[in-house]
Each structure stands twice: as structure tokens, then as C-alpha cells.
PDB file of C-alpha atoms in Angstrom:
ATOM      1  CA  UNK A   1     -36.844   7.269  29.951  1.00 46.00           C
ATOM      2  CA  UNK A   2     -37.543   9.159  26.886  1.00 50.00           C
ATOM      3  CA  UNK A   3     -36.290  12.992  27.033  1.00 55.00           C
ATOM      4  CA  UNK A   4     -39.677  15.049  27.432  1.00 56.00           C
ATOM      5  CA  UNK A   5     -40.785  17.534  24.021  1.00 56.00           C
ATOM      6  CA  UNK A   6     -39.919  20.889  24.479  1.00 60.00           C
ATOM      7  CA  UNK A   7     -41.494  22.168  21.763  1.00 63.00           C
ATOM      8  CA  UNK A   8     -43.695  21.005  19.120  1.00 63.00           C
ATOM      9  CA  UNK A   9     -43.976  22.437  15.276  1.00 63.00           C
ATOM     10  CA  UNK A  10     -46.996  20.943  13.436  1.00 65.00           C
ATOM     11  CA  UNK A  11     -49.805  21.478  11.679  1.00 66.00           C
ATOM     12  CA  UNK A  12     -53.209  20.713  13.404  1.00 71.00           C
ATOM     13  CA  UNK A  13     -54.805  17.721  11.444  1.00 69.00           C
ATOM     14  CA  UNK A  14     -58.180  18.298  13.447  1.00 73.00           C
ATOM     15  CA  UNK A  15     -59.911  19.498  16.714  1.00 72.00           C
ATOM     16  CA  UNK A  16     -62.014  18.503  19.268  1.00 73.00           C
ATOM     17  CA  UNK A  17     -63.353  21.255  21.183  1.00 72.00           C
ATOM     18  CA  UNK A  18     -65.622  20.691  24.414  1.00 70.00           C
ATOM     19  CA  UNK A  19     -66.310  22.859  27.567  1.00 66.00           C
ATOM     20  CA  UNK A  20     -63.285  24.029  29.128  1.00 66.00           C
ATOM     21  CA  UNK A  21     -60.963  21.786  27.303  1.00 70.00           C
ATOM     22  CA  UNK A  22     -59.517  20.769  23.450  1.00 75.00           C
ATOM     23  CA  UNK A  23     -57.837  17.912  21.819  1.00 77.00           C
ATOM     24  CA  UNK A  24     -55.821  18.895  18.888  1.00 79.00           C
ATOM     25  CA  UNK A  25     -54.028  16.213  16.368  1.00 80.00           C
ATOM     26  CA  UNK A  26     -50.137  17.070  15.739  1.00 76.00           C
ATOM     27  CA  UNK A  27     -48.273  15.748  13.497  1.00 71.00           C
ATOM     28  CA  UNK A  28     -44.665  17.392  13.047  1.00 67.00           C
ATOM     29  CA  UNK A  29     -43.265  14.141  10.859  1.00 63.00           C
ATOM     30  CA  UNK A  30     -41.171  12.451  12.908  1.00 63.00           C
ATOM     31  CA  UNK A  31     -43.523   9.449  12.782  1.00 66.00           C
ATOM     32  CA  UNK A  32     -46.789   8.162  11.218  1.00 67.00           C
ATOM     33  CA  UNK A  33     -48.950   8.577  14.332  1.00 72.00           C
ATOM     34  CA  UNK A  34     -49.652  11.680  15.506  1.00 76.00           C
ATOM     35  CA  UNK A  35     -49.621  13.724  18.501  1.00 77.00           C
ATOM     36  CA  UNK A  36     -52.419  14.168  20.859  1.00 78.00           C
ATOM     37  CA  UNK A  37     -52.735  17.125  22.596  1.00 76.00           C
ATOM     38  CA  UNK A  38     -54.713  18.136  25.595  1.00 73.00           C
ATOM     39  CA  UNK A  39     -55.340  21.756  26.286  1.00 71.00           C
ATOM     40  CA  UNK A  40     -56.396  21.940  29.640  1.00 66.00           C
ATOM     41  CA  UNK A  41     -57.587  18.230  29.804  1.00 57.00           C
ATOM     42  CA  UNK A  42     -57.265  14.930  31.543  1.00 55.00           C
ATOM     43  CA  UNK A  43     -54.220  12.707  31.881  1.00 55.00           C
ATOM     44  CA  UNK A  44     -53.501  10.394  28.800  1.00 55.00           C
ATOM     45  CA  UNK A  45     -50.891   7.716  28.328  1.00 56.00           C
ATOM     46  CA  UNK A  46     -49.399  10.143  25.876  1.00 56.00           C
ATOM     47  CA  UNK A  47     -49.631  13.496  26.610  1.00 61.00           C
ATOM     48  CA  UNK A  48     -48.208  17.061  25.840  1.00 64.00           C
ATOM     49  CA  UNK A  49     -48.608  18.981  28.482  1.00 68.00           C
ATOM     50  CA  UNK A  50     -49.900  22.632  26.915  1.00 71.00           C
ATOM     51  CA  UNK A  51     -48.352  26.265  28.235  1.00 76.00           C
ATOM     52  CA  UNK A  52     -49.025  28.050  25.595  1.00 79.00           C
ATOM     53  CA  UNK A  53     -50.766  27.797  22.197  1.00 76.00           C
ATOM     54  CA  UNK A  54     -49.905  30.382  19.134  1.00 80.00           C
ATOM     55  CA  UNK A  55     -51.952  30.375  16.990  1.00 79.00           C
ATOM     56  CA  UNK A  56     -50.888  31.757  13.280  1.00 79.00           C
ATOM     57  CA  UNK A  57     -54.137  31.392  11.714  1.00 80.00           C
ATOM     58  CA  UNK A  58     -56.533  29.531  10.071  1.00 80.00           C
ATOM     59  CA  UNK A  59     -56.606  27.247   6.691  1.00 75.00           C
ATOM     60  CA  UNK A  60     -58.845  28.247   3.825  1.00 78.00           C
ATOM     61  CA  UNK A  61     -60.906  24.685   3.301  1.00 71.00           C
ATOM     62  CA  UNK A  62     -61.054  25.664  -0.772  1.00 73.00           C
ATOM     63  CA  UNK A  63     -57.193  25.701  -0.313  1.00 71.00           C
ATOM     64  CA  UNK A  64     -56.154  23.257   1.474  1.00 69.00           C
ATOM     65  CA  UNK A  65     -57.739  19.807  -0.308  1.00 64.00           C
ATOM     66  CA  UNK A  66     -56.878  17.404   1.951  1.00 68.00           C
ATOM     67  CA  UNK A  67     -59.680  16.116   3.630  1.00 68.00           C
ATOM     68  CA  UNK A  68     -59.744  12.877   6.199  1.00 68.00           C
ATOM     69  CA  UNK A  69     -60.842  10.443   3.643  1.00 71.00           C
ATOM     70  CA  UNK A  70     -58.969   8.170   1.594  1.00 73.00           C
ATOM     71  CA  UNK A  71     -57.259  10.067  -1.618  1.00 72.00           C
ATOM     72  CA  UNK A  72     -56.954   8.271  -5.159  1.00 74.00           C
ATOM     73  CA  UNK A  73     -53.085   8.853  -6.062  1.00 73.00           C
ATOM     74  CA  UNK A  74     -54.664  10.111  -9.313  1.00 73.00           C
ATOM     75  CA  UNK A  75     -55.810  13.386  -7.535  1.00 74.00           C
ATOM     76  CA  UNK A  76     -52.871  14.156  -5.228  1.00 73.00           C
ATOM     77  CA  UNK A  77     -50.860  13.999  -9.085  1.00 72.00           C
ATOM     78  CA  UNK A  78     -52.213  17.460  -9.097  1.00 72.00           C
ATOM     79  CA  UNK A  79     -51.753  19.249  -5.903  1.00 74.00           C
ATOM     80  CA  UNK A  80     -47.861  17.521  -5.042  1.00 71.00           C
ATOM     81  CA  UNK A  81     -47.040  20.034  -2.232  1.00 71.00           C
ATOM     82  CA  UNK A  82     -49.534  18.288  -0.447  1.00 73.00           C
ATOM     83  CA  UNK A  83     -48.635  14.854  -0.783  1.00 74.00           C
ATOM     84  CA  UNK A  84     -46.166  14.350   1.691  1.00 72.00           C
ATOM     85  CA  UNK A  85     -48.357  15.223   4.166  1.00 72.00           C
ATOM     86  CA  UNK A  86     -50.497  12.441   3.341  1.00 73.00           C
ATOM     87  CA  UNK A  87     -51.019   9.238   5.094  1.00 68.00           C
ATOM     88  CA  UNK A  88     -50.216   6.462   1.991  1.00 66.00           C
ATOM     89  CA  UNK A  89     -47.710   8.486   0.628  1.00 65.00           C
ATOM     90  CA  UNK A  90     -46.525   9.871   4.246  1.00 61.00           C
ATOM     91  CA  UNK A  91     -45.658   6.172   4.874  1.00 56.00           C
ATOM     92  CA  UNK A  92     -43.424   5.614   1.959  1.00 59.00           C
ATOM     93  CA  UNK A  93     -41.661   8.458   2.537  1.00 57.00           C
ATOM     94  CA  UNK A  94     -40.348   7.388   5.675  1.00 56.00           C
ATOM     95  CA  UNK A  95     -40.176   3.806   4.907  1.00 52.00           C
ATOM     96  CA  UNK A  96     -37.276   5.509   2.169  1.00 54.00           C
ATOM     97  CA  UNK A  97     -35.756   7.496   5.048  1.00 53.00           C
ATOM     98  CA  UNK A  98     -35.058   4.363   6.885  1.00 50.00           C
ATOM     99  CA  UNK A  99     -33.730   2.467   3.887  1.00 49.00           C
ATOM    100  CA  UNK A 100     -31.248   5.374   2.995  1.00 50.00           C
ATOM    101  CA  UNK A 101     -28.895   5.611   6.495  1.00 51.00           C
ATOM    102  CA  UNK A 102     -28.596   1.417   5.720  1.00 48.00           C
ATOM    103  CA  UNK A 103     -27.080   2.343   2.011  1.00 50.00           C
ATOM    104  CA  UNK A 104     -24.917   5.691   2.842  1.00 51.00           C
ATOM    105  CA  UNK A 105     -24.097   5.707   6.890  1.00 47.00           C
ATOM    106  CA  UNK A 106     -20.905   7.483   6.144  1.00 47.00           C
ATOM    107  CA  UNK A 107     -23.269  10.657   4.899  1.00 51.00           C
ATOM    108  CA  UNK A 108     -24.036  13.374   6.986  1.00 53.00           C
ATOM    109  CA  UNK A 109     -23.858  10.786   9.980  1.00 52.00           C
ATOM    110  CA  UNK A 110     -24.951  13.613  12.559  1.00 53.00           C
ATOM    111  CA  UNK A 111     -26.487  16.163  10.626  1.00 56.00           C
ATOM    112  CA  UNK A 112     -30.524  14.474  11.377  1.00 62.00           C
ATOM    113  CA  UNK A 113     -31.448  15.316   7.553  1.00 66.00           C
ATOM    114  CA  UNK A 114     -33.258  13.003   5.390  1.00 68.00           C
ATOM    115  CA  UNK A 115     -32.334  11.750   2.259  1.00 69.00           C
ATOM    116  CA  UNK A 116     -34.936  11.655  -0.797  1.00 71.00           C
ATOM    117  CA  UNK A 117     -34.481  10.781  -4.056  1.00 74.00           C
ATOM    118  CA  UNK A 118     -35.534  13.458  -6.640  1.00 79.00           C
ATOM    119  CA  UNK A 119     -38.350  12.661  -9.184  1.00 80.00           C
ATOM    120  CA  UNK A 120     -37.305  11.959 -12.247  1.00 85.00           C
ATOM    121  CA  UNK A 121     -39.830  13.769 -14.666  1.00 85.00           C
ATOM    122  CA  UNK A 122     -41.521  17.065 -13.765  1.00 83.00           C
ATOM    123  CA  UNK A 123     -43.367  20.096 -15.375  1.00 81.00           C
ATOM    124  CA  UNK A 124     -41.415  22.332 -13.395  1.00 79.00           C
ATOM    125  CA  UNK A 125     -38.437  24.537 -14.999  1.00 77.00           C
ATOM    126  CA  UNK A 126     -37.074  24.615 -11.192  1.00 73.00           C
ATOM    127  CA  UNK A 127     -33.837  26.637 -12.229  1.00 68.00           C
ATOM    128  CA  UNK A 128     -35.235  28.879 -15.010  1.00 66.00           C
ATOM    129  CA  UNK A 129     -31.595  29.577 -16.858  1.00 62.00           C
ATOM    130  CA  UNK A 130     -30.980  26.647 -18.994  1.00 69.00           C
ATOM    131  CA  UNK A 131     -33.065  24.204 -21.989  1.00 80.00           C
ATOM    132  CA  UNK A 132     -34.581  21.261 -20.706  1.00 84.00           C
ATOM    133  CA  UNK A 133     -34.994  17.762 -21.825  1.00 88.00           C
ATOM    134  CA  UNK A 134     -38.506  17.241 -22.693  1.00 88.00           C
ATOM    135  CA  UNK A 135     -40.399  13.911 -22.294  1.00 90.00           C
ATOM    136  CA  UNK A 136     -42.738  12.921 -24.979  1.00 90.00           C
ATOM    137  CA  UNK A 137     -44.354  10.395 -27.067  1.00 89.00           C
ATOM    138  CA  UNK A 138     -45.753  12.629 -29.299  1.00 90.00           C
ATOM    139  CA  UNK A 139     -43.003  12.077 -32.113  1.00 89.00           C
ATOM    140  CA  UNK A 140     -43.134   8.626 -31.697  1.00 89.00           C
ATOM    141  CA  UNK A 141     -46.682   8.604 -32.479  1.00 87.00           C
ATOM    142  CA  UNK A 142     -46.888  10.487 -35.195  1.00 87.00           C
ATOM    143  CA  UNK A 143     -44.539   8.650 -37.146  1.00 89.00           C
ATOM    144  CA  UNK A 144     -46.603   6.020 -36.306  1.00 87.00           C
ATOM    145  CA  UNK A 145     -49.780   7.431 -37.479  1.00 85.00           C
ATOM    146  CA  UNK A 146     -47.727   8.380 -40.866  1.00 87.00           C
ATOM    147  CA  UNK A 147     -46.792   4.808 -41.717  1.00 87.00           C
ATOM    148  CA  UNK A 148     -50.648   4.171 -41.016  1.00 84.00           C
ATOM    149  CA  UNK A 149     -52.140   5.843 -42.949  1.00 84.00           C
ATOM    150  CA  UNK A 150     -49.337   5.685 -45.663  1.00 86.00           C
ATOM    151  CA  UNK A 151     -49.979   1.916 -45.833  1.00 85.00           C
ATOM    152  CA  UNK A 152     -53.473   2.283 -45.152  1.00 84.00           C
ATOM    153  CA  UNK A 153     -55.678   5.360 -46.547  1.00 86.00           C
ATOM    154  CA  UNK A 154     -58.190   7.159 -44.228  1.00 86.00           C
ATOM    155  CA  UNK A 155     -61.811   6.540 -45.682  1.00 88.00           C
ATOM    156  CA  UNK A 156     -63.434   9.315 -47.814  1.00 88.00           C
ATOM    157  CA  UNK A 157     -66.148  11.423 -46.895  1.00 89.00           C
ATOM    158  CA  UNK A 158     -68.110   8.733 -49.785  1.00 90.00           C
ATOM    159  CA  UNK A 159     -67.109   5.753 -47.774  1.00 90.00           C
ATOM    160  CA  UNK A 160     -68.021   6.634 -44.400  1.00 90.00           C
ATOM    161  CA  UNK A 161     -71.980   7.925 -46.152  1.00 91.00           C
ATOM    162  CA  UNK A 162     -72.319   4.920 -47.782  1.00 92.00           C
ATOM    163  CA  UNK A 163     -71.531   2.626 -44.230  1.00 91.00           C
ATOM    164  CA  UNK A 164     -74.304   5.130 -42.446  1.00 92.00           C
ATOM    165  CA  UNK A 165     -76.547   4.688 -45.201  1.00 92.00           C
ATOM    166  CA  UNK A 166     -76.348   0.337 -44.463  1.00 92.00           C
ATOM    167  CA  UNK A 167     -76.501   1.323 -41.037  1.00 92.00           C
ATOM    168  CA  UNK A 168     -79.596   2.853 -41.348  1.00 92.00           C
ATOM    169  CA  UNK A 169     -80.875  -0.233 -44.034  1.00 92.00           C
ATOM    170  CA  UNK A 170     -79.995  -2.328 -40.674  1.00 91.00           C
ATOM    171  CA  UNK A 171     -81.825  -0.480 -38.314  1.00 91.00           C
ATOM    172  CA  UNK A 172     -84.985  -0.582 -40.440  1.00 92.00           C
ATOM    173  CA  UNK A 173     -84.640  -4.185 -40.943  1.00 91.00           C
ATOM    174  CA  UNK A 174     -84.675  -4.905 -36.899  1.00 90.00           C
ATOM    175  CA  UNK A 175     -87.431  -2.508 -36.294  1.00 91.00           C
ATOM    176  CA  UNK A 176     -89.569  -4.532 -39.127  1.00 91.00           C
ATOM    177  CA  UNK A 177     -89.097  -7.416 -37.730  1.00 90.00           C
ATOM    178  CA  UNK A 178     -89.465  -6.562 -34.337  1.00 89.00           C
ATOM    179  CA  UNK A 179     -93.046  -5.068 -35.084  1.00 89.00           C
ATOM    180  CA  UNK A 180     -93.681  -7.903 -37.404  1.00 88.00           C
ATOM    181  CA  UNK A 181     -93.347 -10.223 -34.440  1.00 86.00           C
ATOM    182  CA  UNK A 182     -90.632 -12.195 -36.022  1.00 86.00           C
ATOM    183  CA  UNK A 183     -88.900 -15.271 -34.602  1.00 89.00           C
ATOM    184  CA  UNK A 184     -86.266 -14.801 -32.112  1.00 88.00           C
ATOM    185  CA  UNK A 185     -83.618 -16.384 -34.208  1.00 90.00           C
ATOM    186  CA  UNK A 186     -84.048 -13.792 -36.751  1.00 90.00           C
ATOM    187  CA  UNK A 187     -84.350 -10.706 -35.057  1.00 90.00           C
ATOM    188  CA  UNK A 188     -81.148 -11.930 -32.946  1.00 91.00           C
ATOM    189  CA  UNK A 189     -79.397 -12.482 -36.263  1.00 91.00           C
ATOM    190  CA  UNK A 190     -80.823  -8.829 -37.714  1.00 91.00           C
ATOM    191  CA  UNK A 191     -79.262  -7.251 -34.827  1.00 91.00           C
ATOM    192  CA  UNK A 192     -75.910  -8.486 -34.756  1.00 92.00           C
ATOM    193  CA  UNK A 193     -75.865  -7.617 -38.295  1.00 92.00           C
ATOM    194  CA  UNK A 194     -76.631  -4.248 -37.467  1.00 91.00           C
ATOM    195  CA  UNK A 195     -74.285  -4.206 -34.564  1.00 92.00           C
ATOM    196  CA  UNK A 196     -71.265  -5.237 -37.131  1.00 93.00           C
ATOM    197  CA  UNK A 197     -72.285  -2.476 -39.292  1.00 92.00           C
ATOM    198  CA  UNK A 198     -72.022   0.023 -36.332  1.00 92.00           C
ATOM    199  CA  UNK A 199     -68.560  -1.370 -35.254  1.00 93.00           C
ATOM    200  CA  UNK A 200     -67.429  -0.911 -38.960  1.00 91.00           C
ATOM    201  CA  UNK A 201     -68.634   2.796 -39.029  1.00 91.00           C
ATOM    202  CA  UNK A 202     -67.060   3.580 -35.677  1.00 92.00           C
ATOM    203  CA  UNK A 203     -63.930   2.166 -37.029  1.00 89.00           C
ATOM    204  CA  UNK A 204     -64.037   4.365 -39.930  1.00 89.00           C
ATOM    205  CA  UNK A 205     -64.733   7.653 -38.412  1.00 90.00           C
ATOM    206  CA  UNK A 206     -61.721   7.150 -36.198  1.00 87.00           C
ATOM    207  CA  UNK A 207     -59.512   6.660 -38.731  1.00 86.00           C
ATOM    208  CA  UNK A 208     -61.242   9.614 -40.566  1.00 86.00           C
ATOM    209  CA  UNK A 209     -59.594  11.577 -37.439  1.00 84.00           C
ATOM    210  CA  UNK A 210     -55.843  10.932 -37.839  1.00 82.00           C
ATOM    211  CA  UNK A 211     -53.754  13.535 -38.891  1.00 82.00           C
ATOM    212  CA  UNK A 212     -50.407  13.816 -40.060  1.00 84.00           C
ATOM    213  CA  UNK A 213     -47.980  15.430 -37.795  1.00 84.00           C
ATOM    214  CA  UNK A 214     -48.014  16.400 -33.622  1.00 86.00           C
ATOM    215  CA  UNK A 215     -52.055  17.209 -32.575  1.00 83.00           C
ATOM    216  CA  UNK A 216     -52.309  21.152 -32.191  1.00 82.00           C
ATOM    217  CA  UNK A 217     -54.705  23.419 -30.962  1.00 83.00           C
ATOM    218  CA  UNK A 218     -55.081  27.195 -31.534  1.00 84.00           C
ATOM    219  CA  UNK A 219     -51.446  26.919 -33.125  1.00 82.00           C
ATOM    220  CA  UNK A 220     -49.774  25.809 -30.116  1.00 86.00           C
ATOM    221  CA  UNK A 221     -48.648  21.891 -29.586  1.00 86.00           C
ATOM    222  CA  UNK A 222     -51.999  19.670 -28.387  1.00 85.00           C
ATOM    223  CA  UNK A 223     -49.986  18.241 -24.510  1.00 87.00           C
ATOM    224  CA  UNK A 224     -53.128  16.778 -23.665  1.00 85.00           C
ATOM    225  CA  UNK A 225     -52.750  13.979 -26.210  1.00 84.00           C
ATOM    226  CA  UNK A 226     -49.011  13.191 -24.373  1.00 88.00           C
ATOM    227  CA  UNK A 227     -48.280  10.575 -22.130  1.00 86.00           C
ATOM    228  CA  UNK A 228     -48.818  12.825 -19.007  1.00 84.00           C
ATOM    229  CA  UNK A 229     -51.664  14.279 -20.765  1.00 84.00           C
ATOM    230  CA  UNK A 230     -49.046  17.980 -20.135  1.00 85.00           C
ATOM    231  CA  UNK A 231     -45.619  19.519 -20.950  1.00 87.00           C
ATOM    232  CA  UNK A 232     -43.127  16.951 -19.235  1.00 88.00           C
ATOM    233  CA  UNK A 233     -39.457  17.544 -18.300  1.00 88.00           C
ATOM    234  CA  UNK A 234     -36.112  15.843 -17.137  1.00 89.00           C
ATOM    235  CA  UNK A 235     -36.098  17.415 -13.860  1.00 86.00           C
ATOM    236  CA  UNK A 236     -32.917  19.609 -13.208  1.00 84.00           C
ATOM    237  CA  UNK A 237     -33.159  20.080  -9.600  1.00 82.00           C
ATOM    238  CA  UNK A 238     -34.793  18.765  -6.504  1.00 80.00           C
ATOM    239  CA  UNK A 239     -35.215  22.028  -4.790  1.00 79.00           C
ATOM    240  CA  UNK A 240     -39.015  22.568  -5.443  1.00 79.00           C
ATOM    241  CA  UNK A 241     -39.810  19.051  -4.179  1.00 78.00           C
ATOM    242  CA  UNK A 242     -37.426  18.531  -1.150  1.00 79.00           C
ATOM    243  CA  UNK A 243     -38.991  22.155  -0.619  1.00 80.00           C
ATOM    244  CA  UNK A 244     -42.016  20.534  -0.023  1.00 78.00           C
ATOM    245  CA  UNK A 245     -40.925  17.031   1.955  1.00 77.00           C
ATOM    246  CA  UNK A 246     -39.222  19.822   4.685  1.00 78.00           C
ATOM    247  CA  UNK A 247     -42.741  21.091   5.427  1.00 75.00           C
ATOM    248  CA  UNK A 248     -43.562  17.589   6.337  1.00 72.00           C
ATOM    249  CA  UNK A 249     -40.262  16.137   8.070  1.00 69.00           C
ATOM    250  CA  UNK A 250     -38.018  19.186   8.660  1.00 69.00           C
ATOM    251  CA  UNK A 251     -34.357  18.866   7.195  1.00 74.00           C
ATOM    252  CA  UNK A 252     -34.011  17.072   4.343  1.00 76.00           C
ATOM    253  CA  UNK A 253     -31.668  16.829   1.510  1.00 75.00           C
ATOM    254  CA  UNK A 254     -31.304  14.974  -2.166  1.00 77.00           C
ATOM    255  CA  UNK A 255     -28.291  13.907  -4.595  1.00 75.00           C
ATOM    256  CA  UNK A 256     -30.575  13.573  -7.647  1.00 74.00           C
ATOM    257  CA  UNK A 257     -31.434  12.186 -10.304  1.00 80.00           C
ATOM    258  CA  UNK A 258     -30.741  15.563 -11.976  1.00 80.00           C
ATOM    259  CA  UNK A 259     -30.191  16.018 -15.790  1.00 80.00           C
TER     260      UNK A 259
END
């Protein structure tokens, strides 16, 4: 028979109160499914058996943007303290914490902590004293834009007039024929014509944009053209992140990738 909980420390997921009773969801990461608990309620198959409820306080909805529906990964790049604490990412996590006893059962064998691996690139200068190696492709393509245009000019200010100007010619000519009535054939024909000519023009006024050199903006280096669309870093430490994994599943611990 399993040992009974003592004591339970979770975060509420949601509530359910009726008339002289409450359900409340726990989940205090020892497993994917959470906790039902019954204040002052009817007999479940599971049940937690309530003496006394503190409550800390309650969660500011504008800060705390995790609501019950499913979350693109996309968004949760952006608020990462609160991905563990997710169900799709939740899951992985754990399915790592059984994988890692398997690989290294001769490490910490009775110490309960779990073991995650450290994310290898991060914006975060987690121990402040020391230079960091930065991740970038912003070198790599300008040196690519540089052989570009050295073996292929940008258009002039002429060259990109003169393909609005046939643009224009084109436009006319469809909107001629079109009131004219003309056969199908030849208005089809008129407006791929004019469709080439538009390709063409929006071909040259992107190359008009290349510049030599990294992108900047207001004097300061233009991240939002990198890879990860921000500054990006070697991490240095797992601290910040395992930080955030112990709010989820309690002890935890990492061995890296640190650089």
C-alpha cells in the first residue's frame, strides 16, 4: 500500500468552487497528472484528504500567461520560466529525468535530485564577471552580401525608374484591353507580361537594400536581423534555468554544457 501524502506543495492549476465544498487541481511535479483535491467533499478514488489550506495569495492573470489551451512553442520561447510548468514541455522533461538514472546510476544514487541538461545558447549573462561567446550569423552574412554585390552591382536609382516606368506601360496595356473587350488569350498574355515586370522590380528594390557591413540601427548592432532575431550567448551556467525546472519538480541539478 502506497505511504499516504503528508503534505502537498503545488501550485493550483484551477478551481471548482460549489456550495459548501471545492475541487482544486495540484500539481507539485512528481508526475504528469495532477492532484485532485477535495475540500470538504465526497469520497474519490484519489483523494487528499484537506486539514488545512494556506493560502499565499493570488496570481495576477496579466502575469502569469499560461492559460489552459494549447501553447505554440514559438510563444513559450519568450516567457521560459514558465515552460516547465507546461504540459508538452512538462512531459519531456520528465521523460529526460527517467532516461538520466539509466546513463549515470552511480550519481547521487540517494540524493532524489533530477538531472537536466543545460541549454546550450542563451541571452542570459547568468554569472555577470566574465566575456561571453556570442552566437551569430551576422558576420557570415555580411561577407556574403559583400561578395554579392562585389560580383553583382546593386541597381541605380535610374534603373529601378526606368523598370516602374514599363511597369506602369504594362498596367495601361491590360486595362486597354480589358475595357476594349479583348480576347482572353491576349489579356492573359498582357498580364503575365505585366506580372514579370513586377517580379523584376521587386527583385531590384531588394537588392537596392543591401548594405555593406552588420545591419545597425540608431548606432547600435541591428539583433533583429540574427538568427534568434536577439543577442545570443554560449551559456556559462545552468543556474538561471535549473532555477526554474526546481519550481516545477523540486531538487534538481545539471553538469552542463557550460562554456
Amino acid at each position: 500500500m502506497a505511504e499516504p501524502i503528508r503534505s502537498s506543495r503545488s501550485g493550483v492549476g484551477s478551481r471548482l468552487v460549489g456550495g459548501s465544498f471545492a475541487f482544486l487541481e495540484l500539481n507539485d511535479g512528481s508526475c504528469p497528472a495532477n492532484l485532485q483535491v477535495i475540500v470538504e467533499g465526497t469520497k474519490q478514488r484519489v483523494e487528499l484528504k484537506v486539514e488545512n489550506v494556506h493560502h499565499v495569495g493570488p496570481v495576477d492573470p496579466a502575469k502569469h500567461l499560461l492559460p489552459k489551451t494549447r501553447l505554440a512553442l514559438e510563444f513559450l520561447k519568450d516567457i521560459v520560466h514558465f515552460q516547465p510548468r507546461t504540459n508538452t514541455l512538462y512531459l519531456r522533461l520528465l521523460e529526460s529525468v527517467m532516461r538520466w538514472p539509466m546513463r549515470y546510476p552511480h550519481v547521487l544514487p540517494e540524493a532524489q535530485l533530477s538531472l537536466y541538461t543545460t541549454r546550450i545558447v542563451t541571452t542570459s549573462d547568468c554569472e555577470g564577471a566574465g566575456e561571453m561567446f556570442q552566437v551569430t550569423t551576422l558576420i557570415g552574412d555580411a561577407e556574403k552580401v559583400e561578395k554579392e554585390l562585389i560580383k553583382n552591382p546593386p541597381p541605380s536609382e535610374a534603373d529601378i525608374e526606368a523598370v516602374k516606368a514599363l511597369v506602369k506601360e504594362k498596367g495601361e496595356v491590360v486595362a486597354q484591353l480589358k475595357s476594349a473587350k479583348a480576347g482572353k488569350a491576349e489579356i492573359t498574355a498582357s498580364v503575365a507580361e505585366l506580372n514579370k515586370a513586377k517580379e523584376n522590380l521587386s527583385r531590384l528594390e531588394e537588392r537596392s537594400k543591401l548594405k555593406l557591413g552588420i545591419p545597425q540601427k540608431d548606432g547600435k548592432i541591428h539583433y533583429s536581423q540574427d538568427i534568434f532575431a536577439r543577442q545570443d550567448f554560449l551559456t556559462v551556467s545552468g543556474q538561471l534555468l535549473d532555477e526554474t525546472y526546481a519550481c516545477v519538480v523540486c531538487s534538481v541539478y545539471t553538469f552542463g554544457p557550460t562554456f
